[in-house]
XYZ file of C-alpha atoms in Angstrom:
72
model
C 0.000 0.000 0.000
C 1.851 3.555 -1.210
C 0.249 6.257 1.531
C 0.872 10.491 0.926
C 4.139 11.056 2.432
C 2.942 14.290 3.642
C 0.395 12.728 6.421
C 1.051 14.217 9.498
C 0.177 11.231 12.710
C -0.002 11.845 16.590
C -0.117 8.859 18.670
C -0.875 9.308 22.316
C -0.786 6.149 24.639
C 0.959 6.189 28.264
C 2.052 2.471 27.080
C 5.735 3.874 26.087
C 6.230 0.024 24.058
C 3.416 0.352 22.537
C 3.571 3.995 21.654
C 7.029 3.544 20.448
C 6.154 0.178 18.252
C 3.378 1.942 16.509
C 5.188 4.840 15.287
C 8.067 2.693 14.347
C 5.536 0.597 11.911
C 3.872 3.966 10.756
C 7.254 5.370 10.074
C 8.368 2.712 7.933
C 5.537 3.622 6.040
C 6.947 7.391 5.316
C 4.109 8.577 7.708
C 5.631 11.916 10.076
C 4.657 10.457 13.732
C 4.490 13.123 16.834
C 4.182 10.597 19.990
C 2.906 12.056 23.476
C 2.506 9.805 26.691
C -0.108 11.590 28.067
C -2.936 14.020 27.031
C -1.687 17.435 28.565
C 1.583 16.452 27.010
C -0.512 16.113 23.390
C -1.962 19.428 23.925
C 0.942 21.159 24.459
C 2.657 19.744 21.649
C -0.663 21.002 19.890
C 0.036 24.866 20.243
C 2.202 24.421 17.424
C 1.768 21.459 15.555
C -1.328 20.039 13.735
C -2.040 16.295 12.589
C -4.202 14.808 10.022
C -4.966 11.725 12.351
C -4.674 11.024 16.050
C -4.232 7.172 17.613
C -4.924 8.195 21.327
C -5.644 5.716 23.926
C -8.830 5.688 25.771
C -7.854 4.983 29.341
C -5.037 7.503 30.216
C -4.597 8.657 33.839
C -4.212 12.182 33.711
C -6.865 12.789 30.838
C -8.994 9.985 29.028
C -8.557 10.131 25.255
C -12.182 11.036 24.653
C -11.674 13.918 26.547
C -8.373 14.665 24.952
C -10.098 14.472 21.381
C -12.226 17.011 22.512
C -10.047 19.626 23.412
C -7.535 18.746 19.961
């Protein structure tokens, strides 16, 4: 599968291994990949960067992902 080089990815998951291995596949793929272990962290990454799609994990424990999607 060829995929736009130019798609910008934020994955947020407080799982560091997984976190890390899904960027690495995405990567591979020539996808840009932003990684944030925790919501507040994603948000403040957000005041200057945007992303075309977000892989955040539901059950965080500082902020739950819906809640994070919300505020992105």
């Amino acid at each position: 599968m060829v995929l736009p080089s130019s798609i910008q990815l934020l994955i947020v998951d407080d799982d560091q291994d997984l976190r890390q291995s899904l960027a690495k596949q995405f990567s591979r793929n020539g996808i840009t990949v932003t990684e944030a272990e925790s919501g507040p962290k994603a948000l403040s990454i957000a005041e200057s960067q945007r992303w075309d799609v977000a892989i955040v994990d539901l059950h965080m424990p500082e902020m739950t992902g819906l809640e994070l999607l919300s505020k992105l």
